[in-house]
Every structure is written in structure tokens, then in C-alpha cells.
Short mmCIF file of N, CA and C in Angstrom, two decimals:
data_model
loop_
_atom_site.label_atom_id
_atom_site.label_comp_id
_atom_site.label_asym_id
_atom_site.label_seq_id
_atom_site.Cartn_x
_atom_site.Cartn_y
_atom_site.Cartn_z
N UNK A 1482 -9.63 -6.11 -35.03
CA UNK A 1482 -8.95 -6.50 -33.82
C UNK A 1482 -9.48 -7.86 -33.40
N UNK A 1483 -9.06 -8.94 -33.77
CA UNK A 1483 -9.07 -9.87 -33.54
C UNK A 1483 -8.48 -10.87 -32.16
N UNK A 1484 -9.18 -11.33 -30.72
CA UNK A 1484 -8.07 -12.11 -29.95
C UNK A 1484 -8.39 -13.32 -29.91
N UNK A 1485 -7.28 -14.40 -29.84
CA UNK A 1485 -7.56 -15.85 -30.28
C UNK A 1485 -7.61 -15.91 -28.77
N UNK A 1486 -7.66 -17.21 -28.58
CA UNK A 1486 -7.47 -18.34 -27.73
C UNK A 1486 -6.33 -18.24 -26.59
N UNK A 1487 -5.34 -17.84 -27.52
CA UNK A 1487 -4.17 -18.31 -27.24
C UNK A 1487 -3.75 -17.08 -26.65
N UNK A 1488 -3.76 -15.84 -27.60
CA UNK A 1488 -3.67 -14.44 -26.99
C UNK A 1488 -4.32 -14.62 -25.58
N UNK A 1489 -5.46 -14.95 -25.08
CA UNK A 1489 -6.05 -14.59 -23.75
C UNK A 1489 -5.64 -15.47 -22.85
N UNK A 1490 -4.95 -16.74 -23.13
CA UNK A 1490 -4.24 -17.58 -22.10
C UNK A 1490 -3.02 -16.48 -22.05
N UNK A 1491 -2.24 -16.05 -23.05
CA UNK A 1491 -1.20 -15.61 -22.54
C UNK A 1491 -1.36 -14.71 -21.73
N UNK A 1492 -1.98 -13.86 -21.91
CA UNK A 1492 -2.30 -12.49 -21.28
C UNK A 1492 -2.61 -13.11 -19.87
N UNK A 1493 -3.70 -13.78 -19.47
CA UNK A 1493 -3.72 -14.72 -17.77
C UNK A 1493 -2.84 -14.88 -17.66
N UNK A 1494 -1.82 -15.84 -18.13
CA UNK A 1494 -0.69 -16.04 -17.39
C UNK A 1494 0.05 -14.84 -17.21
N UNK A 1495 0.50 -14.20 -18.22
CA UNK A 1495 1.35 -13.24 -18.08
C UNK A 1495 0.79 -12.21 -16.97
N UNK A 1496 -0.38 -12.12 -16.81
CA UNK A 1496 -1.19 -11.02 -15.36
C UNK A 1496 -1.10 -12.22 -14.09
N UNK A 1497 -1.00 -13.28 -13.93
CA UNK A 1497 -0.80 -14.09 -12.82
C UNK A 1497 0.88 -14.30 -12.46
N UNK A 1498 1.26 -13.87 -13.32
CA UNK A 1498 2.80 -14.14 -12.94
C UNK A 1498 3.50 -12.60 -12.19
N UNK A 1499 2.95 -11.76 -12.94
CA UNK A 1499 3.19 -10.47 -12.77
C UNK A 1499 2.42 -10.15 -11.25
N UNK A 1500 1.18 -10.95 -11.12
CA UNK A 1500 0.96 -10.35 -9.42
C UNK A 1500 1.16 -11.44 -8.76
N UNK A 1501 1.97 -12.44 -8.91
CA UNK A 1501 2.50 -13.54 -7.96
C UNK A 1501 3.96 -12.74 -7.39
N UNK A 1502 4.68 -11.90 -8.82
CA UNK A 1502 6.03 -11.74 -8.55
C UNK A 1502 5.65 -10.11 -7.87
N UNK A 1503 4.63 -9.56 -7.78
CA UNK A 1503 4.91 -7.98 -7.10
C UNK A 1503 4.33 -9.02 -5.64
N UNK A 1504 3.48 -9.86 -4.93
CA UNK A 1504 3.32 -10.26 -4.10
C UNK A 1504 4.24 -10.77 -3.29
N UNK A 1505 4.98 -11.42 -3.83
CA UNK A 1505 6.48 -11.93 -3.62
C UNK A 1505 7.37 -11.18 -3.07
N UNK A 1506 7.60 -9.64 -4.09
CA UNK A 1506 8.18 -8.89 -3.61
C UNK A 1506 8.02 -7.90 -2.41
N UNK A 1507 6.60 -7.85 -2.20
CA UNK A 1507 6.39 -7.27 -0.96
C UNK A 1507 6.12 -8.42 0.26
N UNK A 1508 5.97 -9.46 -0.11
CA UNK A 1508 6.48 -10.27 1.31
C UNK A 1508 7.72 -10.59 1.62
N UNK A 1509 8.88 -10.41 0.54
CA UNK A 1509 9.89 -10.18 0.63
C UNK A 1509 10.56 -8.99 1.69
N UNK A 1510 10.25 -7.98 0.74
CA UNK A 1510 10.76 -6.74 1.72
C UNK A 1510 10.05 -6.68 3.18
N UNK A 1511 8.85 -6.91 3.35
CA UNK A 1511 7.85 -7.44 4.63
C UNK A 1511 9.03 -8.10 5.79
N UNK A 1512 9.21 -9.25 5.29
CA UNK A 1512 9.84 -10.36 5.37
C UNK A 1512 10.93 -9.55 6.50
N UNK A 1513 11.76 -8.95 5.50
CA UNK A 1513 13.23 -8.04 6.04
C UNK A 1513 13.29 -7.55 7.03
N UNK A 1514 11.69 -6.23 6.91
CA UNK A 1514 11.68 -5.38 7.54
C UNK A 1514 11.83 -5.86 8.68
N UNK A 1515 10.75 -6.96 8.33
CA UNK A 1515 10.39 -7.71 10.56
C UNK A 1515 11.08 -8.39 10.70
N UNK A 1516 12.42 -9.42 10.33
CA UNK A 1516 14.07 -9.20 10.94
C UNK A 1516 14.52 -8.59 11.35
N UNK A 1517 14.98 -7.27 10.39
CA UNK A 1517 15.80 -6.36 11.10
C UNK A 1517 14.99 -5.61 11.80
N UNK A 1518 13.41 -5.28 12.23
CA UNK A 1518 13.00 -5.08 13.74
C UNK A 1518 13.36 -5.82 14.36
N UNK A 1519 12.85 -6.99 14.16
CA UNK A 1519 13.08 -8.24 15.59
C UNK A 1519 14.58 -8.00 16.15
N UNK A 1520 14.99 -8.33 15.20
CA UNK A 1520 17.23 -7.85 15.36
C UNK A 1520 17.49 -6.65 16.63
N UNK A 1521 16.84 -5.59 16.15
CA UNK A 1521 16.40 -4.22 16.37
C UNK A 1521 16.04 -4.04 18.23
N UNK A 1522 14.97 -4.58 18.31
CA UNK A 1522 14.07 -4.76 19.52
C UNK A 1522 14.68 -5.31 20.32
N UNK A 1523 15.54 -6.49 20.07
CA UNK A 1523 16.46 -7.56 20.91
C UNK A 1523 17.40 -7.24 21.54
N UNK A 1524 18.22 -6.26 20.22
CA UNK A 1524 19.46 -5.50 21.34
C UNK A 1524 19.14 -4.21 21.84
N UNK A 1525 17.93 -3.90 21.38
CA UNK A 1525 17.56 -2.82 22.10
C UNK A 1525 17.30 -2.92 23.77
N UNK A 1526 16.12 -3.64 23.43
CA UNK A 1526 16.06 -4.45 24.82
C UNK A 1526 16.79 -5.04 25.63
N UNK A 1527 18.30 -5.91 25.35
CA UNK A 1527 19.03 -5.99 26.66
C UNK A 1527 19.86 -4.96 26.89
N UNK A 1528 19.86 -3.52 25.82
CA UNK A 1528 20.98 -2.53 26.01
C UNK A 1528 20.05 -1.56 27.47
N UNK A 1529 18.69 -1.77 27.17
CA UNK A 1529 17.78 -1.29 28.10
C UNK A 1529 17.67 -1.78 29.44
N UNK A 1530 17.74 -2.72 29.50
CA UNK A 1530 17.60 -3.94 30.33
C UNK A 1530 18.89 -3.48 31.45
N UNK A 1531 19.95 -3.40 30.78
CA UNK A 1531 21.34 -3.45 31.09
C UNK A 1531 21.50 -2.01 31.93
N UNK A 1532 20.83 -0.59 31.27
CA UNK A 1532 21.03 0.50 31.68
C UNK A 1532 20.64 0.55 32.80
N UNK A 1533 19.00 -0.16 32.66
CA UNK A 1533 18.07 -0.06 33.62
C UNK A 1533 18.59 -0.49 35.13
N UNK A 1534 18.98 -1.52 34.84
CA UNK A 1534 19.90 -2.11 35.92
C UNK A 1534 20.95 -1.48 36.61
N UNK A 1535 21.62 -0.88 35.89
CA UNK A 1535 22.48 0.35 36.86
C UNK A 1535 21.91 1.49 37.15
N UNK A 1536 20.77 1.74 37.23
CA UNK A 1536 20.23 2.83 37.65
C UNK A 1536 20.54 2.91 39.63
N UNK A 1537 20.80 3.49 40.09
CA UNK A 1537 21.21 3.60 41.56
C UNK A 1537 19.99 3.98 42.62
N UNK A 1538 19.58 4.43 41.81
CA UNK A 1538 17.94 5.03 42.81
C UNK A 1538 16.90 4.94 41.82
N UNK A 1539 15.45 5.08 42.56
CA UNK A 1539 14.46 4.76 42.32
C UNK A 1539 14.01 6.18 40.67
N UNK A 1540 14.39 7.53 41.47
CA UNK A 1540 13.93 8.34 40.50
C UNK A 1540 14.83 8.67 39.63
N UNK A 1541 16.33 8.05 39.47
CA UNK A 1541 17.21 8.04 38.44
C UNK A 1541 16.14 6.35 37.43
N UNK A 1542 15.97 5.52 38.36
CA UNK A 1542 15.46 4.24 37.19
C UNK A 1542 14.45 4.87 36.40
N UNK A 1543 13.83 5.88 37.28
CA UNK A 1543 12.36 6.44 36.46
C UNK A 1543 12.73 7.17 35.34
N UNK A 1544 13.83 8.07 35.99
CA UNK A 1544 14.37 9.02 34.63
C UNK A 1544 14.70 8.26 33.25
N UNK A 1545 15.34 7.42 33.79
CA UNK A 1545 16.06 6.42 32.85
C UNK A 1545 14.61 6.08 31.54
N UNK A 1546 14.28 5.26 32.52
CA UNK A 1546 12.91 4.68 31.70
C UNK A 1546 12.27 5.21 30.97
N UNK A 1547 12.08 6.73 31.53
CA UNK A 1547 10.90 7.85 30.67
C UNK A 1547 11.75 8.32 29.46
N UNK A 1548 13.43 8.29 29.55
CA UNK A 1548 14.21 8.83 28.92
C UNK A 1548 14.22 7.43 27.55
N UNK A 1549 13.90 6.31 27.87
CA UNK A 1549 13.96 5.08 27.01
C UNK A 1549 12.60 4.78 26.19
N UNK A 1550 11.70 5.46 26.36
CA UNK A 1550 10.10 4.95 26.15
C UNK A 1550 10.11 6.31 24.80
N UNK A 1551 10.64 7.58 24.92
CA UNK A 1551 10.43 7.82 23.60
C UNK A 1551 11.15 7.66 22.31
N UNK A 1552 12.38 6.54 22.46
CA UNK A 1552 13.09 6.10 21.25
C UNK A 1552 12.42 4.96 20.68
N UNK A 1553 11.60 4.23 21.76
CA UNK A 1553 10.74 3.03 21.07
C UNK A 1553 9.75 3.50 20.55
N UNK A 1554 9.16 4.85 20.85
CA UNK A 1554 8.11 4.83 20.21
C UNK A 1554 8.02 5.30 18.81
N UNK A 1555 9.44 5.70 18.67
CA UNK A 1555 9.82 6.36 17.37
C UNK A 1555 10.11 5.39 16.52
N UNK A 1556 10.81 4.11 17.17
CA UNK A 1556 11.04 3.35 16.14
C UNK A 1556 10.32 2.38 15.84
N UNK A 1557 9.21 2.10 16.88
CA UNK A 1557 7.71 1.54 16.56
C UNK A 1557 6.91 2.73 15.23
N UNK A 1558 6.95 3.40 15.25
CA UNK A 1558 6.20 4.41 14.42
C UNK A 1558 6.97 4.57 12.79
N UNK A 1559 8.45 4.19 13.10
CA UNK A 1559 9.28 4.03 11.85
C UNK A 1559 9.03 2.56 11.17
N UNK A 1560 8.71 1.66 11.85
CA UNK A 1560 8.42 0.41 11.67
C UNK A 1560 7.17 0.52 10.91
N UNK A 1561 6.26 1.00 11.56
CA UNK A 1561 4.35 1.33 10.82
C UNK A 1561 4.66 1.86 9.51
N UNK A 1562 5.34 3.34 9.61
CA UNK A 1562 5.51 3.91 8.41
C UNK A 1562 6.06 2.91 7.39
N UNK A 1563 7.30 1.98 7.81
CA UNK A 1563 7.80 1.34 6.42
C UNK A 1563 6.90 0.13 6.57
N UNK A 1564 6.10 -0.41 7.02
CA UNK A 1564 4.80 -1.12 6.75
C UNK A 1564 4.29 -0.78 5.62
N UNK A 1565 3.80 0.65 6.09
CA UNK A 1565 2.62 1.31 5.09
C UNK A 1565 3.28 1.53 3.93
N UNK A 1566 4.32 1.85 3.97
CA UNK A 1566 4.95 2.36 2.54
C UNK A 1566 5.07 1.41 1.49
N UNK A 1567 5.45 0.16 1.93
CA UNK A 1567 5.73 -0.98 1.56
C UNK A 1567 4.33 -1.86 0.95
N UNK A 1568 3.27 -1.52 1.71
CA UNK A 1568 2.01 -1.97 1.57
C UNK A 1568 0.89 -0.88 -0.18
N UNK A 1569 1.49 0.42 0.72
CA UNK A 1569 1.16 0.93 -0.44
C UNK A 1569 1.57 1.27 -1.28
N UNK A 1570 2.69 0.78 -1.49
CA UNK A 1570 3.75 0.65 -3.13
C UNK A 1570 2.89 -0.37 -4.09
N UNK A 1571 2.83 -1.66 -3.24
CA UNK A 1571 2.34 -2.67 -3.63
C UNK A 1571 0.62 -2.74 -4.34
N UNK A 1572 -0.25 -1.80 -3.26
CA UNK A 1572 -1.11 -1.78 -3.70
C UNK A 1572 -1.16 -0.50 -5.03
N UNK A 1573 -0.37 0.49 -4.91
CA UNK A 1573 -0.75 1.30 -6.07
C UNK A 1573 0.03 0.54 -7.14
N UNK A 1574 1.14 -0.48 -7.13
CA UNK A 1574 1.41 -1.10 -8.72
C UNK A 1574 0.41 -2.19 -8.87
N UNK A 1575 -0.01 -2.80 -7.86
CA UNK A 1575 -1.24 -3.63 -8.49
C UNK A 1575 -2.60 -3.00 -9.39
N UNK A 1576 -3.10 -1.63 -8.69
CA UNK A 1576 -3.94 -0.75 -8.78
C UNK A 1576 -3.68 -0.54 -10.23
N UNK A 1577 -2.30 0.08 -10.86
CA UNK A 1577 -2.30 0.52 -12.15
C UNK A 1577 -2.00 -0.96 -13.14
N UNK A 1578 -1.31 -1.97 -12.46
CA UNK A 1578 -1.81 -2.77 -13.45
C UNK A 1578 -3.48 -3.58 -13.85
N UNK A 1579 -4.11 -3.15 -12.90
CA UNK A 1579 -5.58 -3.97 -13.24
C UNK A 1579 -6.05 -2.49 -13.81
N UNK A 1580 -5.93 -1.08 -13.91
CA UNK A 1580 -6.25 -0.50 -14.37
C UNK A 1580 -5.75 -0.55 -16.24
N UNK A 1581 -4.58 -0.34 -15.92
CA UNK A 1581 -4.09 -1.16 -17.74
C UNK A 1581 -4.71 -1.80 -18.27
N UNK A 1582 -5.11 -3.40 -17.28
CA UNK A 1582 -5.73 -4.23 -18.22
C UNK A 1582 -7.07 -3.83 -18.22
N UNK A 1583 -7.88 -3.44 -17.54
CA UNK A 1583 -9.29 -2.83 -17.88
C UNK A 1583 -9.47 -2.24 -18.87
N UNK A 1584 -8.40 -1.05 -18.74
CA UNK A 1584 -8.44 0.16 -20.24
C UNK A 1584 -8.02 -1.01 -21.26
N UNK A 1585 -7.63 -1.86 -21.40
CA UNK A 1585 -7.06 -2.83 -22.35
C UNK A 1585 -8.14 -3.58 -23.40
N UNK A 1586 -8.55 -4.56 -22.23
CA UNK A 1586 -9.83 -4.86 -22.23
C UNK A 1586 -11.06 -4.03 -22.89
N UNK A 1587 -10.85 -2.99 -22.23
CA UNK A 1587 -12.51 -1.94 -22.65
C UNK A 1587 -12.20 -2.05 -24.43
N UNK A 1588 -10.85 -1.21 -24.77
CA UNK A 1588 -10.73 -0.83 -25.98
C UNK A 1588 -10.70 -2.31 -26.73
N UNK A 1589 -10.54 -3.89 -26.57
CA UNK A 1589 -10.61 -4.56 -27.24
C UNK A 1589 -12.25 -4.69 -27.24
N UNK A 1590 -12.90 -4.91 -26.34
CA UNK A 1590 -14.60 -5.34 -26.19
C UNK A 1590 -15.06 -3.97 -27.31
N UNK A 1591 -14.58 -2.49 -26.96
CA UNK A 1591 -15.21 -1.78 -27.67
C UNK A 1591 -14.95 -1.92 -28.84
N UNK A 1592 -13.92 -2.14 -29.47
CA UNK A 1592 -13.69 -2.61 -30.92
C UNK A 1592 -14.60 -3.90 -31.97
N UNK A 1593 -14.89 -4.97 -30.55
CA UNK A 1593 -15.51 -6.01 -31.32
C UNK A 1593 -17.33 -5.33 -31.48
N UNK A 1594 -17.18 -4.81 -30.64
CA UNK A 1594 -18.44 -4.46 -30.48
C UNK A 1594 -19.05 -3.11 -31.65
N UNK A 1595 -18.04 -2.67 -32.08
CA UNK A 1595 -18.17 -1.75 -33.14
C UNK A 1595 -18.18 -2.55 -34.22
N UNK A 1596 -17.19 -3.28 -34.13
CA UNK A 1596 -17.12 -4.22 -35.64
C UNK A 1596 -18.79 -5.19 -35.62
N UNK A 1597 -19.22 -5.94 -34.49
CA UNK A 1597 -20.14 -6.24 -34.59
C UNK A 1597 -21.41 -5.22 -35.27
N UNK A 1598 -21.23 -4.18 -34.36
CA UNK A 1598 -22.47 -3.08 -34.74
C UNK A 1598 -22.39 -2.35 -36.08
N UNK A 1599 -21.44 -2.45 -36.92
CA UNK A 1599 -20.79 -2.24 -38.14
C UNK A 1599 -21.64 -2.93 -39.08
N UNK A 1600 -21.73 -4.24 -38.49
CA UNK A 1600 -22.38 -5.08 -39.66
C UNK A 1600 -23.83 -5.69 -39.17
N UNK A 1601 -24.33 -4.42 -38.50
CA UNK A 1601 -25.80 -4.80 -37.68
C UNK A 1601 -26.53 -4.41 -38.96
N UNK A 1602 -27.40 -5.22 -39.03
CA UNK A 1602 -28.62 -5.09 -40.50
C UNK A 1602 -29.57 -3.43 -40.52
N UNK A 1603 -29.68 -3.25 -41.65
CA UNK A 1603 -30.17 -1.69 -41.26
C UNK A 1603 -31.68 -2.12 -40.56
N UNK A 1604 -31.83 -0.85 -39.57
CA UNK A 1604 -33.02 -0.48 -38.86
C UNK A 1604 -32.89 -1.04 -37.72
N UNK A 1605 -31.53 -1.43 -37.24
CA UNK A 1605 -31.22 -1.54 -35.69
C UNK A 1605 -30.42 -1.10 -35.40
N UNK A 1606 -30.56 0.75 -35.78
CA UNK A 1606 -30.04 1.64 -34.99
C UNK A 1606 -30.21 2.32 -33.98
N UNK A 1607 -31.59 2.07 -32.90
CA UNK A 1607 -31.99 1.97 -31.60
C UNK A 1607 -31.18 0.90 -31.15
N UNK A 1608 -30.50 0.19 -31.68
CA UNK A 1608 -29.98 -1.37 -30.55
C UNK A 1608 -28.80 -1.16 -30.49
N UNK A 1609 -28.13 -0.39 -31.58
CA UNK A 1609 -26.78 0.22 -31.24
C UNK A 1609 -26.22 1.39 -30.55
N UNK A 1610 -27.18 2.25 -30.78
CA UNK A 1610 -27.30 3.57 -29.76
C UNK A 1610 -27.52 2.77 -28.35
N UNK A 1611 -28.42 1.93 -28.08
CA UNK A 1611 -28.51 1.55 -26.68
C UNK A 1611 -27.22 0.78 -25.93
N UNK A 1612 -26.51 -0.44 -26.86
CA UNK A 1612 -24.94 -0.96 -26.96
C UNK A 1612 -24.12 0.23 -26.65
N UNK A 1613 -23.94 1.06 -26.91
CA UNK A 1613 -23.08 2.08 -27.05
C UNK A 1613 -23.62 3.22 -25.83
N UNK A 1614 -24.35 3.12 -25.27
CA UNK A 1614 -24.93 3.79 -24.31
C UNK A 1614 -24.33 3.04 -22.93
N UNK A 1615 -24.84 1.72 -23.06
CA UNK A 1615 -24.66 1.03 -21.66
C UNK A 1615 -23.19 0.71 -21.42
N UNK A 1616 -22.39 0.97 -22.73
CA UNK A 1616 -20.93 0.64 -22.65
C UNK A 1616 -19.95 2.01 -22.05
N UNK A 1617 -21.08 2.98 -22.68
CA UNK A 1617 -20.62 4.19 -21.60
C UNK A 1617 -20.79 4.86 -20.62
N UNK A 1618 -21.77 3.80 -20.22
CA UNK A 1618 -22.16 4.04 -18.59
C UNK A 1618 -21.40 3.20 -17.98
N UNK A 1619 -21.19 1.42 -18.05
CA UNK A 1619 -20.22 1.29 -17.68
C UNK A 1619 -18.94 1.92 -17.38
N UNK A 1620 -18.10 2.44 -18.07
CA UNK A 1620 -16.99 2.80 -18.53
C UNK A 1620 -16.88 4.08 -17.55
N UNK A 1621 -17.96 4.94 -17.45
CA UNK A 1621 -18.05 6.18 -16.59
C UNK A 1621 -18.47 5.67 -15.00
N UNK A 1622 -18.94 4.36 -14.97
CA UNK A 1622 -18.88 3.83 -13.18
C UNK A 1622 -17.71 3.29 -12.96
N UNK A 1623 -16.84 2.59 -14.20
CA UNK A 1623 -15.38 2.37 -13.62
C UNK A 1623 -14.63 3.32 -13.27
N UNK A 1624 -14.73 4.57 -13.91
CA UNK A 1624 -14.01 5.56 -13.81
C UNK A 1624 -13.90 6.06 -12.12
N UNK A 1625 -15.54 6.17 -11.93
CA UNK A 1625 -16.09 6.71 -11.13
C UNK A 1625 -15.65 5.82 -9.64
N UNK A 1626 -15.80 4.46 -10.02
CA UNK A 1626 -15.24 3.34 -8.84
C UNK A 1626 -13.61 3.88 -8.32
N UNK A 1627 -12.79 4.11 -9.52
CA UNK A 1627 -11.20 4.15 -9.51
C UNK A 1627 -11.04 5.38 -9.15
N UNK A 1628 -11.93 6.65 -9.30
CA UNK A 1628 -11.58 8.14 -8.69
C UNK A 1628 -12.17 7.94 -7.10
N UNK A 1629 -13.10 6.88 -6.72
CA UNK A 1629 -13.25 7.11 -5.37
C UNK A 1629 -12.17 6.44 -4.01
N UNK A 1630 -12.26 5.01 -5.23
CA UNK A 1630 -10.54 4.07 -4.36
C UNK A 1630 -9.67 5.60 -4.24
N UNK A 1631 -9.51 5.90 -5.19
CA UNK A 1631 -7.87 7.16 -5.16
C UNK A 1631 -8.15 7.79 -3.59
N UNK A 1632 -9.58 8.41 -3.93
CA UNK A 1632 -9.80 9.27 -2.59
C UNK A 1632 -9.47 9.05 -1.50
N UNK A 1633 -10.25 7.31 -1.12
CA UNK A 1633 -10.05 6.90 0.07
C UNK A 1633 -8.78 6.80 0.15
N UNK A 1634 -8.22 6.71 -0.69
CA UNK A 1634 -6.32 5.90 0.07
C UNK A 1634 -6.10 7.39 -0.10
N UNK A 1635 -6.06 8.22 -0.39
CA UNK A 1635 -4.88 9.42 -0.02
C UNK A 1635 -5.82 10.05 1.08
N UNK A 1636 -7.04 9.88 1.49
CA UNK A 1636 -8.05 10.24 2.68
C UNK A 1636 -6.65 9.31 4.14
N UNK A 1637 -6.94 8.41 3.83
CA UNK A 1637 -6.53 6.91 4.27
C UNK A 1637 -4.95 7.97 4.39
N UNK A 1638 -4.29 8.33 3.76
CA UNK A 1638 -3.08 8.34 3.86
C UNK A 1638 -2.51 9.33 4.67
N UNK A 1639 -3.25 10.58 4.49
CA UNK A 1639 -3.81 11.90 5.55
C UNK A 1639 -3.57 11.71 6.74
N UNK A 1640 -4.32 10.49 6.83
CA UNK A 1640 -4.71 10.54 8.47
C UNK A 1640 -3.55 9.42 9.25
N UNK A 1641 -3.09 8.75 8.22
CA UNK A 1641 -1.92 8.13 8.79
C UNK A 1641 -0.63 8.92 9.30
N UNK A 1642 -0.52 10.09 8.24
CA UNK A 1642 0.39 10.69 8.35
C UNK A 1642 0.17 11.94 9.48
N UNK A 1643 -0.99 12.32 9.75
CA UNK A 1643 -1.49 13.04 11.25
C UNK A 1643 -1.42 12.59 12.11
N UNK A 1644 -1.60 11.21 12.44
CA UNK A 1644 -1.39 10.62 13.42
C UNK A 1644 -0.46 10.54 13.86
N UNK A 1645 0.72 9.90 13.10
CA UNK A 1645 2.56 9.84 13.29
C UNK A 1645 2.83 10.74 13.37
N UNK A 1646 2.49 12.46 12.73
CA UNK A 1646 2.92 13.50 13.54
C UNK A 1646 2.41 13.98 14.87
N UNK A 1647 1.00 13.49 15.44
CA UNK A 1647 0.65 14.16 16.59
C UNK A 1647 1.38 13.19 17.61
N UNK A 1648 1.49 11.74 17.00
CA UNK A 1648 2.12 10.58 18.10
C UNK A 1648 3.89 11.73 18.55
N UNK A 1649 4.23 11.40 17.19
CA UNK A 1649 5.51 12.81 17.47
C UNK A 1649 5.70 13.18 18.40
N UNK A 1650 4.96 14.37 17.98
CA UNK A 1650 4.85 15.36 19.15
C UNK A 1650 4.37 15.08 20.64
N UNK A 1651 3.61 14.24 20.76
CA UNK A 1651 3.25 14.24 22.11
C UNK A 1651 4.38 13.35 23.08
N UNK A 1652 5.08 12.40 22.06
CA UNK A 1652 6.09 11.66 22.79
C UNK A 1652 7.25 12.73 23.02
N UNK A 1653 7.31 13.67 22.23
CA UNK A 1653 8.35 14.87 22.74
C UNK A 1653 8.26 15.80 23.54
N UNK A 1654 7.29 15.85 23.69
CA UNK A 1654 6.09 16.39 24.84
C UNK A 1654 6.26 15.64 26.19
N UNK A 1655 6.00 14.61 26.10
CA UNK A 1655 5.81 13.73 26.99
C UNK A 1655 7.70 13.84 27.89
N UNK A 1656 8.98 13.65 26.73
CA UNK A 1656 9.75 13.01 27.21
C UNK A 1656 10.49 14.36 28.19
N UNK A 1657 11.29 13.05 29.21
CA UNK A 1657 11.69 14.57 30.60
C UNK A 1657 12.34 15.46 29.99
N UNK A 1658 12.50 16.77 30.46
CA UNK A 1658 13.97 17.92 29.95
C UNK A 1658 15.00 17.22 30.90
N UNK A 1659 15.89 17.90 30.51
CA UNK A 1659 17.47 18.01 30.62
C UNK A 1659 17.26 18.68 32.03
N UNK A 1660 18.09 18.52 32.99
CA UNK A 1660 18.18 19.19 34.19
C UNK A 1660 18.77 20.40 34.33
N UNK A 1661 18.39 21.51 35.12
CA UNK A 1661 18.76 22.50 34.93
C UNK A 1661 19.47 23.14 36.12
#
């Protein structure tokens, strides 16, 4: 297994182009999202504005208002969610492509490194057992690095998603009943 020169420029470029264009694409969709909020918020706000204003009395404006405060908060919370979603699309295809090229990587380094140790002179077979030791300790702390990232983000993801349900609920909680 041989890589030239030329093989490892390509491979950079080809991994710099590939996370220029997933970066792209999530400031893209980014981009959208917070238009069509802004869009969103604007006519929301003078349709609010507008209601508010015909309210006739003080505890009809209140009704009004309390009756208006839990659609924003839903669509503030729909907004976060397609944040996050958007954020962590991005980070789990970045995630598996630097994981690719690692596993990529490992199996080319481990190859040269066999071929090297292949043609190690006899009686430096303590120096290859030790090569081959530290390459699998490495290899078992990357592992070990990439099973703990996982944790935190679906830890991380848990609690995002508890939150937006207790926010939920308490804004439904919160909002007036129907008159009876």
C-alpha cells in the first residue's frame, strides 16, 4: 500500500471541499430558516398588534394577550428545534466523515507500518511488539474519544428534547380556558 504525493493532496482537497460544501449547506438552510422566521414574526406581530388594538376593555386586552403569548412560544421553540436539527445533521455528517478518514488513515499507517516491521532485521521483535502495542492503544483512545462525543450529544439531545416538552406543557398550562 503505497501513497504518493499526489494521492494525499488529493485526498486534502477532496476533505476541504467536502466540509466547505456541508458548511455551506447548513448556512444555507440556517440562512432560510431565519427569513422565513423573520417573515414569520413580522406578520405575526402586526396581526397581534392589530387584534390587540381592538380589544374593548382592559381584561378582554389581557385575555387577548395571554391567549397570543402561547403561539409564540411554540413557534419560538419550533424555530430552536429546526436550529438544532439543522445543526446536528451537520455535525453528525461531519462526525462520520472525519471518522472515515481516521479509519482510513489508521488502516493506511497500519499497513506501512507492518510492511516496515516486515522487514525489521531479526532480534527486534521487542520493538515491534511495542509499535504494535502503542498503535493499539492509540486506536482504542480514539475509539474511546468517539464513544464518549456519541454520549454527550445524545446526553445533549435528551435534555433538549425535555426541555421543549416541559416548555410545552407549562405554556398549556399556563394558557387561559375557554369560558364557561
Amino acid at each position: 500500500m503505497t501513497v504518493s504525493a499526489q494521492d494525499f493532496a488529493k485526498a486534502g482537497v477532496d476533505s476541504a471541499l467536502f466540509f466547505a460544501n456541508t458548511a455551506f449547506d447548513s448556512i444555507e438552510r440556517l440562512a432560510t430558516l431565519n427569513l422565513n422566521a423573520t417573515r414569520s414574526l413580522v406578520e405575526t406581530s402586526f396581526a397581534n398588534a392589530s387584534a390587540l388594538l381592538g380589544a374593548k376593555d382592559v381584561q378582554s386586552f389581557v385575555a387577548l394577550q395571554q391567549s397570543l403569548a402561547a403561539p409564540a412560544i411554540e413557534q419560538g421553540l419550533a424555530y430552536s428545534r429546526n436550529v438544532y436539527a439543522i445543526t446536528t445533521e451537520t455535525k453528525d455528517k461531519l462526525a462520520k466523515a472525519v471518522e472515515s478518514q481516521v479509519a482510513e488513515a489508521n488502516a493506511k499507517v497500519s499497513g506501512l507500518v507492518d510492511k516496515a516491521l516486515a522487514s525489521a532485521p531479526a532480534g527486534s521483535e521487542p520493538v515491534v511488539a511495542v509499535v504494535k502495542s502503542a498503535m493499539a492503544a492509540a486506536n482504542n483512545a480514539i475509539d474511546g474519544i468517539s464513544k464518549a462525543s456519541k454520549q454527550v450529544a445524545e446526553v445533549a439531545e435528551a435534555s433538549v428534547a425535555a426541555a421543549t416538552e416541559a416548555t410545552l406543557k407549562a405554556t398549556k398550562a399556563a394558557a387561559p380556558k375557554g369560558k364557561k
